[in-house]
Amino acid sequence: MRSKLISLAIVGVFVMALAALAPSAARAQEAEQQVIDEVIAQVNDDVITLSMLRREKKELLESMKQSGKPEAEALAEVDKRQSELIATLVNEALLLQKGKELDLSNDVEGEVNHRMLEVAKEQGIATMDELFKRMRESGLDPEATRQTLRVEIMKQAVIQQEVDRKVFFAATMPELQKYFQEHQTDFRKPENVTISEIFLSSAGKNEADVKARALALVAQLRAGADFKKVAAANSERERDGVRTGPQDGGEVGAFEVPSLKPELANAIKDVAVGGVSEPVRSEYGFQIFRVDQRTPGSTTATFNENQVREAMASTKLPKAREDYLQNLRNEAYIKIGDAYGSDVYPLLKIAPVKTAQNSDSTPKPEKKKGKILGIIPKP
């Protein structure tokens, strides 16, 4: 359950997604509260502190270690990316400020509650109090998790409203028709396939033995054994520590063939409906796939306005999002601490703030029209 809750604290916010808050990060923050903090950057009326940077570095370190990178190597990589983390915190502060200015806080809070309720539902938990209790038992701080969600959803909401939506609706009908005519192969309905699987884990086992077992199951299935019964008895796929085969008979779902991983697409490309593949080696074991259904693709392109808009937008969004962030940075008062500025300013593509040398008269941020100040920074 712990890993499930952690993963659900991560919000897919386009190319700017950050790792979710983990218990180790919370412990690091508690330790940092015992030392004098340091302001390393000012973003309008917000500040970015050394403890915030340390927390981001700790989260990145834990993420790298969980992906299998040795700790020493991960530490070196995190240190190299320190300036990138500061730049990310600056962008985050600007997006949160913009979200406040756009009055998105209530909508974001509603979405946070919705996400938490979805977690409870998926885990079979009846109340939020019980969910929070389970989270604490797993070493997670419920409010810290809510805050992580709150920040990520706010950033996503700003980008969607200020960039994605505008790009999506910007194209005129003649432009859509022209794009469609020039990219017709992209708008042909692809072949769909519905599949089921039997998964055999190789963790802690002799790989040759696991493969031999998979080959024996393939032989049984091709001899007429019932796939659902074989999956129920043998498949080791789990969800929340419970084998799923007895409940779903190995059903996986329907997919567009071009979206399948190459190894899976190759394994089933010549398999007829009702047939099974040879065992496929995966990262954690072997998989046997059955083709439950095939729906042929179309050779004729079909114009669908939303699909064409989405395709056109996907080619423009990366630059549009970066341009938007750059504009926020250009209009903001951003001062990076002397120890970090030489590396961070180039990443932000802004000029350093000019201050009087050896002077106490540090310029104050300019209160520009429409700028919301006094935003509480990310904890």
Short mmCIF file of C-alpha atoms in Angstrom, two decimals:
data_model
loop_
_atom_site.label_atom_id
_atom_site.label_comp_id
_atom_site.label_asym_id
_atom_site.label_seq_id
_atom_site.Cartn_x
_atom_site.Cartn_y
_atom_site.Cartn_z
CA MET A 1 0.00 0.00 0.00
CA ARG A 2 2.87 2.37 0.78
CA SER A 3 4.17 2.42 -2.77
CA LYS A 4 0.66 2.91 -4.11
CA LEU A 5 0.08 5.95 -1.93
CA ILE A 6 3.44 7.42 -2.81
CA SER A 7 2.83 6.99 -6.53
CA LEU A 8 -0.53 8.70 -6.27
CA ALA A 9 1.14 11.73 -4.73
CA ILE A 10 2.82 12.31 -8.08
CA VAL A 11 0.84 14.40 -10.56
CA GLY A 12 1.59 14.19 -14.29
CA VAL A 13 2.23 17.85 -15.01
CA PHE A 14 3.73 17.60 -18.52
CA VAL A 15 7.46 17.84 -18.66
CA MET A 16 7.81 19.47 -15.22
CA ALA A 17 6.70 16.55 -13.02
CA LEU A 18 8.58 16.18 -9.75
CA ALA A 19 9.05 13.14 -7.48
CA ALA A 20 6.42 12.64 -4.76
CA LEU A 21 7.07 13.47 -1.12
CA ALA A 22 8.53 10.41 0.61
CA PRO A 23 8.92 9.64 4.32
CA SER A 24 12.66 10.13 4.11
CA ALA A 25 12.12 13.64 2.78
CA ALA A 26 9.78 14.41 5.65
CA ARG A 27 12.39 13.23 8.12
CA ALA A 28 15.01 15.36 6.39
CA GLN A 29 12.77 18.40 6.69
CA GLU A 30 12.33 17.78 10.42
CA ALA A 31 16.09 17.66 10.82
CA GLU A 32 16.56 20.84 8.81
CA GLN A 33 14.21 22.73 11.12
CA GLN A 34 16.82 22.38 13.84
CA VAL A 35 19.38 24.49 11.96
CA ILE A 36 19.39 28.11 10.85
CA ASP A 37 17.93 28.33 7.35
CA GLU A 38 19.25 30.43 4.50
CA VAL A 39 17.47 32.29 1.71
CA ILE A 40 19.06 31.25 -1.58
CA ALA A 41 16.64 33.01 -3.94
CA GLN A 42 13.85 35.57 -3.94
CA VAL A 43 10.95 35.32 -6.41
CA ASN A 44 8.78 38.42 -6.12
CA ASP A 45 7.73 38.26 -2.44
CA ASP A 46 8.43 34.52 -2.10
CA VAL A 47 11.72 33.07 -0.96
CA ILE A 48 13.44 29.80 -1.75
CA THR A 49 15.40 28.49 1.19
CA LEU A 50 18.30 26.15 1.65
CA SER A 51 16.03 23.67 3.45
CA MET A 52 13.70 23.60 0.42
CA LEU A 53 16.65 22.86 -1.85
CA ARG A 54 17.88 20.14 0.51
CA ARG A 55 14.46 18.54 0.49
CA GLU A 56 14.37 18.53 -3.32
CA LYS A 57 17.84 17.01 -3.42
CA LYS A 58 16.83 14.36 -0.90
CA GLU A 59 13.74 13.43 -2.91
CA LEU A 60 15.76 13.18 -6.12
CA LEU A 61 18.37 11.06 -4.37
CA GLU A 62 15.74 8.65 -3.05
CA SER A 63 14.15 8.42 -6.49
CA MET A 64 17.48 7.54 -8.10
CA LYS A 65 18.26 4.95 -5.45
CA GLN A 66 14.84 3.34 -5.88
CA SER A 67 15.53 3.08 -9.62
CA GLY A 68 18.62 1.05 -8.82
CA LYS A 69 21.39 3.66 -9.03
CA PRO A 70 24.19 3.16 -6.43
CA GLU A 71 24.09 5.75 -3.66
CA ALA A 72 27.52 7.24 -4.39
CA GLU A 73 26.67 7.65 -8.06
CA ALA A 74 23.26 9.09 -7.19
CA LEU A 75 24.80 11.60 -4.77
CA ALA A 76 27.21 12.81 -7.43
CA GLU A 77 24.38 13.19 -9.95
CA VAL A 78 22.21 15.11 -7.48
CA ASP A 79 25.04 17.52 -6.72
CA LYS A 80 25.53 18.14 -10.45
CA ARG A 81 21.84 18.96 -10.82
CA GLN A 82 21.66 21.40 -7.89
CA SER A 83 21.35 24.45 -10.14
CA GLU A 84 18.57 22.75 -12.13
CA LEU A 85 16.68 22.11 -8.90
CA ILE A 86 16.93 25.77 -7.89
CA ALA A 87 15.69 26.82 -11.34
CA THR A 88 12.80 24.37 -10.99
CA LEU A 89 11.88 25.85 -7.60
CA VAL A 90 11.89 29.33 -9.17
CA ASN A 91 9.54 28.19 -11.95
CA GLU A 92 7.35 26.47 -9.39
CA ALA A 93 7.07 29.62 -7.28
CA LEU A 94 6.07 31.65 -10.34
CA LEU A 95 3.38 29.15 -11.34
CA LEU A 96 1.96 29.04 -7.82
CA GLN A 97 1.83 32.82 -7.71
CA LYS A 98 0.07 32.87 -11.07
CA GLY A 99 -2.42 30.30 -9.83
CA LYS A 100 -3.30 32.55 -6.91
CA GLU A 101 -3.66 35.49 -9.28
CA LEU A 102 -6.00 33.44 -11.50
CA ASP A 103 -8.06 32.49 -8.41
CA LEU A 104 -7.60 28.75 -8.97
CA SER A 105 -7.13 27.80 -5.32
CA ASN A 106 -10.68 26.57 -4.69
CA ASP A 107 -10.73 24.43 -7.82
CA VAL A 108 -7.33 22.99 -6.94
CA GLU A 109 -8.43 22.15 -3.40
CA GLY A 110 -11.47 20.37 -4.79
CA GLU A 111 -9.25 18.31 -7.07
CA VAL A 112 -6.96 17.43 -4.15
CA ASN A 113 -9.96 16.11 -2.22
CA HIS A 114 -11.12 14.17 -5.27
CA ARG A 115 -7.71 12.53 -5.71
CA MET A 116 -7.56 11.54 -2.06
CA LEU A 117 -11.06 10.06 -2.24
CA GLU A 118 -10.00 8.08 -5.31
CA VAL A 119 -7.07 6.67 -3.36
CA ALA A 120 -9.41 5.62 -0.56
CA LYS A 121 -11.80 4.01 -3.03
CA GLU A 122 -9.06 2.09 -4.80
CA GLN A 123 -7.78 0.78 -1.47
CA GLY A 124 -11.26 -0.21 -0.28
CA ILE A 125 -11.14 2.38 2.52
CA ALA A 126 -14.47 3.84 3.62
CA THR A 127 -13.43 7.16 5.20
CA MET A 128 -10.73 9.79 4.87
CA ASP A 129 -9.86 9.35 8.55
CA GLU A 130 -9.11 5.69 7.90
CA LEU A 131 -7.06 6.60 4.82
CA PHE A 132 -4.99 9.08 6.82
CA LYS A 133 -4.48 6.47 9.53
CA ARG A 134 -3.22 3.94 6.98
CA MET A 135 -0.90 6.56 5.47
CA ARG A 136 0.62 7.36 8.85
CA GLU A 137 1.13 3.66 9.48
CA SER A 138 3.01 3.53 6.17
CA GLY A 139 5.23 6.44 7.22
CA LEU A 140 3.45 9.10 5.16
CA ASP A 141 2.28 12.46 6.45
CA PRO A 142 -1.25 13.00 5.01
CA GLU A 143 -0.98 16.79 4.99
CA ALA A 144 2.45 16.68 3.37
CA THR A 145 1.01 14.43 0.68
CA ARG A 146 -1.94 16.79 0.22
CA GLN A 147 0.45 19.72 -0.11
CA THR A 148 2.48 17.89 -2.75
CA LEU A 149 -0.72 17.22 -4.68
CA ARG A 150 -1.85 20.81 -4.16
CA VAL A 151 1.36 22.22 -5.63
CA GLU A 152 1.47 19.87 -8.61
CA ILE A 153 -2.21 20.31 -9.47
CA MET A 154 -1.89 24.09 -9.26
CA LYS A 155 1.05 24.07 -11.66
CA GLN A 156 -0.87 21.81 -14.04
CA ALA A 157 -3.96 24.01 -13.83
CA VAL A 158 -2.03 27.17 -14.68
CA ILE A 159 -0.29 25.60 -17.67
CA GLN A 160 -3.55 24.12 -18.95
CA GLN A 161 -5.45 27.39 -18.66
CA GLU A 162 -2.75 29.78 -19.79
CA VAL A 163 -1.01 27.69 -22.47
CA ASP A 164 -2.52 24.35 -23.47
CA ARG A 165 -6.09 25.50 -23.89
CA LYS A 166 -5.08 28.53 -25.93
CA VAL A 167 -2.83 26.50 -28.22
CA PHE A 168 -5.49 23.80 -28.63
CA PHE A 169 -8.16 26.25 -29.79
CA ALA A 170 -5.87 28.60 -31.74
CA ALA A 171 -6.00 26.78 -35.09
CA THR A 172 -8.64 27.84 -37.59
CA MET A 173 -10.67 25.31 -39.55
CA PRO A 174 -8.69 25.91 -42.77
CA GLU A 175 -5.48 25.30 -40.81
CA LEU A 176 -6.90 22.10 -39.37
CA GLN A 177 -7.96 20.87 -42.80
CA LYS A 178 -4.52 21.67 -44.22
CA TYR A 179 -2.75 19.83 -41.40
CA PHE A 180 -5.09 16.86 -41.86
CA GLN A 181 -4.38 16.66 -45.58
CA GLU A 182 -0.63 16.77 -44.97
CA HIS A 183 -0.69 14.12 -42.19
CA GLN A 184 -3.38 11.68 -43.25
CA THR A 185 -1.42 8.62 -42.16
CA ASP A 186 -1.63 9.91 -38.57
CA PHE A 187 -5.43 9.84 -38.67
CA ARG A 188 -6.07 6.33 -39.84
CA LYS A 189 -7.73 4.17 -37.23
CA PRO A 190 -5.06 1.70 -36.06
CA GLU A 191 -5.54 -1.99 -35.40
CA ASN A 192 -6.81 -2.74 -31.89
CA VAL A 193 -6.06 -5.87 -29.94
CA THR A 194 -7.47 -7.21 -26.68
CA ILE A 195 -5.08 -9.37 -24.69
CA SER A 196 -4.78 -11.45 -21.54
CA GLU A 197 -1.59 -12.58 -19.83
CA ILE A 198 -0.05 -15.10 -17.49
CA PHE A 199 2.89 -13.65 -15.58
CA LEU A 200 5.59 -15.76 -13.91
CA SER A 201 7.97 -13.89 -11.65
CA SER A 202 11.69 -14.66 -11.77
CA ALA A 203 12.51 -12.77 -8.57
CA GLY A 204 14.73 -14.96 -6.41
CA LYS A 205 14.31 -17.91 -8.79
CA ASN A 206 16.40 -19.72 -11.35
CA GLU A 207 15.53 -18.05 -14.65
CA ALA A 208 15.88 -21.24 -16.66
CA ASP A 209 13.40 -22.98 -14.38
CA VAL A 210 10.89 -20.16 -14.73
CA LYS A 211 11.20 -20.21 -18.51
CA ALA A 212 10.76 -23.98 -18.57
CA ARG A 213 7.58 -23.60 -16.54
CA ALA A 214 6.34 -20.91 -18.94
CA LEU A 215 6.99 -23.19 -21.94
CA ALA A 216 5.07 -26.01 -20.22
CA LEU A 217 2.08 -23.70 -19.68
CA VAL A 218 2.16 -22.63 -23.34
CA ALA A 219 2.07 -26.29 -24.34
CA GLN A 220 -0.95 -26.88 -22.08
CA LEU A 221 -2.80 -23.90 -23.50
CA ARG A 222 -2.11 -24.86 -27.11
CA ALA A 223 -3.36 -28.35 -26.29
CA GLY A 224 -6.72 -26.85 -25.32
CA ALA A 225 -6.43 -25.89 -21.63
CA ASP A 226 -8.74 -23.08 -20.49
CA PHE A 227 -6.68 -19.88 -20.36
CA LYS A 228 -8.64 -18.28 -17.52
CA LYS A 229 -8.29 -21.35 -15.34
CA VAL A 230 -4.58 -21.65 -16.08
CA ALA A 231 -4.11 -17.93 -15.33
CA ALA A 232 -6.07 -18.21 -12.10
CA ALA A 233 -3.92 -21.11 -10.95
CA ASN A 234 -0.52 -19.89 -12.14
CA SER A 235 -0.29 -16.19 -12.90
CA GLU A 236 1.73 -14.31 -10.28
CA ARG A 237 0.61 -10.80 -11.19
CA GLU A 238 -0.33 -8.96 -7.98
CA ARG A 239 -2.16 -5.81 -6.99
CA ASP A 240 -1.68 -4.54 -3.43
CA GLY A 241 -0.10 -7.87 -2.51
CA VAL A 242 -3.01 -9.95 -3.82
CA ARG A 243 -2.83 -12.20 -6.90
CA THR A 244 -5.17 -10.91 -9.60
CA GLY A 245 -5.44 -14.05 -11.72
CA PRO A 246 -8.22 -15.69 -9.66
CA GLN A 247 -10.35 -12.53 -10.07
CA ASP A 248 -9.71 -11.46 -13.67
CA GLY A 249 -8.45 -14.61 -15.37
CA GLY A 250 -5.44 -12.69 -16.66
CA GLU A 251 -7.42 -10.05 -18.58
CA VAL A 252 -5.31 -7.01 -19.44
CA GLY A 253 -7.46 -4.92 -21.80
CA ALA A 254 -7.66 -3.45 -25.30
CA PHE A 255 -4.85 -1.48 -26.92
CA GLU A 256 -3.98 0.20 -30.17
CA VAL A 257 -1.25 -1.93 -31.69
CA PRO A 258 1.10 1.02 -32.43
CA SER A 259 1.03 1.91 -28.71
CA LEU A 260 2.28 -1.52 -27.60
CA LYS A 261 5.86 -2.03 -26.52
CA PRO A 262 7.88 -3.44 -29.44
CA GLU A 263 8.58 -6.74 -27.68
CA LEU A 264 4.88 -7.30 -27.02
CA ALA A 265 3.81 -6.22 -30.50
CA ASN A 266 6.34 -8.61 -32.04
CA ALA A 267 5.25 -11.46 -29.76
CA ILE A 268 1.60 -11.30 -30.82
CA LYS A 269 1.78 -10.00 -34.39
CA ASP A 270 1.25 -13.45 -35.93
CA VAL A 271 -0.95 -14.87 -33.15
CA ALA A 272 -4.53 -15.56 -34.21
CA VAL A 273 -7.50 -14.71 -32.01
CA GLY A 274 -7.64 -17.31 -29.26
CA GLY A 275 -3.98 -18.20 -29.69
CA VAL A 276 -1.11 -17.67 -27.25
CA SER A 277 2.37 -16.28 -27.69
CA GLU A 278 5.71 -17.78 -26.86
CA PRO A 279 6.98 -16.74 -23.41
CA VAL A 280 8.21 -13.14 -23.46
CA ARG A 281 11.07 -12.17 -21.15
CA SER A 282 10.32 -9.03 -19.19
CA GLU A 283 12.25 -7.15 -16.54
CA TYR A 284 10.73 -9.15 -13.70
CA GLY A 285 9.93 -12.52 -15.25
CA PHE A 286 8.13 -14.14 -18.18
CA GLN A 287 4.77 -13.32 -19.75
CA ILE A 288 2.47 -15.45 -21.88
CA PHE A 289 -0.06 -13.49 -23.92
CA ARG A 290 -3.35 -14.60 -25.39
CA VAL A 291 -5.00 -12.60 -28.18
CA ASP A 292 -8.65 -12.31 -27.13
CA GLN A 293 -9.81 -10.08 -29.98
CA ARG A 294 -8.51 -8.13 -32.96
CA THR A 295 -10.16 -5.14 -34.64
CA PRO A 296 -8.59 -4.32 -38.00
CA GLY A 297 -7.33 -0.82 -38.62
CA SER A 298 -8.61 1.46 -41.35
CA THR A 299 -6.67 2.40 -44.47
CA THR A 300 -8.73 5.59 -44.87
CA ALA A 301 -8.01 8.70 -42.84
CA THR A 302 -10.97 10.15 -40.93
CA PHE A 303 -11.15 13.84 -40.04
CA ASN A 304 -11.95 14.42 -36.39
CA GLU A 305 -11.58 18.02 -35.30
CA ASN A 306 -10.47 17.32 -31.74
CA GLN A 307 -7.94 14.72 -32.85
CA VAL A 308 -6.46 17.07 -35.41
CA ARG A 309 -6.34 19.92 -32.90
CA GLU A 310 -4.60 17.65 -30.41
CA ALA A 311 -2.06 16.53 -33.00
CA MET A 312 -1.33 20.11 -34.05
CA ALA A 313 -1.08 21.28 -30.46
CA SER A 314 1.36 18.52 -29.53
CA THR A 315 3.88 19.94 -31.99
CA LYS A 316 3.61 23.45 -30.54
CA LEU A 317 3.15 22.88 -26.81
CA PRO A 318 6.76 22.33 -25.69
CA LYS A 319 7.88 25.70 -27.06
CA ALA A 320 4.67 27.43 -25.98
CA ARG A 321 5.08 26.23 -22.40
CA GLU A 322 8.72 27.27 -22.24
CA ASP A 323 7.90 30.66 -23.76
CA TYR A 324 5.20 31.16 -21.13
CA LEU A 325 7.58 30.33 -18.29
CA GLN A 326 10.20 32.60 -19.79
CA ASN A 327 7.70 35.45 -19.92
CA LEU A 328 6.85 34.87 -16.24
CA ARG A 329 10.55 34.98 -15.40
CA ASN A 330 11.13 38.11 -17.48
CA GLU A 331 8.34 39.99 -15.69
CA ALA A 332 9.23 38.83 -12.18
CA TYR A 333 11.74 40.07 -9.62
CA ILE A 334 14.15 37.15 -9.27
CA LYS A 335 17.34 37.42 -7.22
CA ILE A 336 19.54 34.36 -6.80
CA GLY A 337 22.05 34.20 -3.95
CA ASP A 338 25.65 34.98 -4.86
CA ALA A 339 26.78 31.42 -4.19
CA TYR A 340 24.36 30.03 -6.79
CA GLY A 341 23.64 32.83 -9.25
CA SER A 342 26.41 32.20 -11.80
CA ASP A 343 24.99 28.73 -12.52
CA VAL A 344 21.27 29.42 -12.09
CA TYR A 345 20.77 32.69 -14.00
CA PRO A 346 21.81 31.10 -17.34
CA LEU A 347 19.28 28.31 -16.81
CA LEU A 348 16.56 30.87 -16.18
CA LYS A 349 17.75 32.94 -19.18
CA ILE A 350 17.51 36.19 -17.25
CA ALA A 351 20.07 38.79 -16.26
CA PRO A 352 21.29 38.95 -12.66
CA VAL A 353 19.63 41.54 -10.44
CA LYS A 354 21.85 44.60 -10.19
CA THR A 355 22.68 45.59 -6.60
CA ALA A 356 25.05 48.14 -5.13
CA GLN A 357 28.35 46.50 -4.29
CA ASN A 358 28.85 46.13 -0.53
CA SER A 359 25.65 48.06 0.11
CA ASP A 360 22.71 47.40 2.40
CA SER A 361 20.33 49.03 -0.08
CA THR A 362 19.07 45.92 -1.80
CA PRO A 363 16.38 46.81 -4.38
CA LYS A 364 12.89 45.82 -3.42
CA PRO A 365 10.72 43.83 -5.83
CA GLU A 366 8.66 46.01 -8.12
CA LYS A 367 4.95 45.57 -7.58
CA LYS A 368 3.76 45.17 -11.13
CA LYS A 369 0.15 45.34 -12.17
CA GLY A 370 -1.62 42.04 -11.66
CA LYS A 371 1.15 40.57 -9.54
CA ILE A 372 0.01 38.67 -6.46
CA LEU A 373 2.53 38.97 -3.64
CA GLY A 374 2.92 37.35 -0.28
CA ILE A 375 2.40 33.80 -1.55
CA ILE A 376 3.28 31.12 0.97
CA PRO A 377 6.19 29.10 -0.47
CA LYS A 378 6.20 25.33 -0.81
CA PRO A 379 6.81 23.86 2.67
#
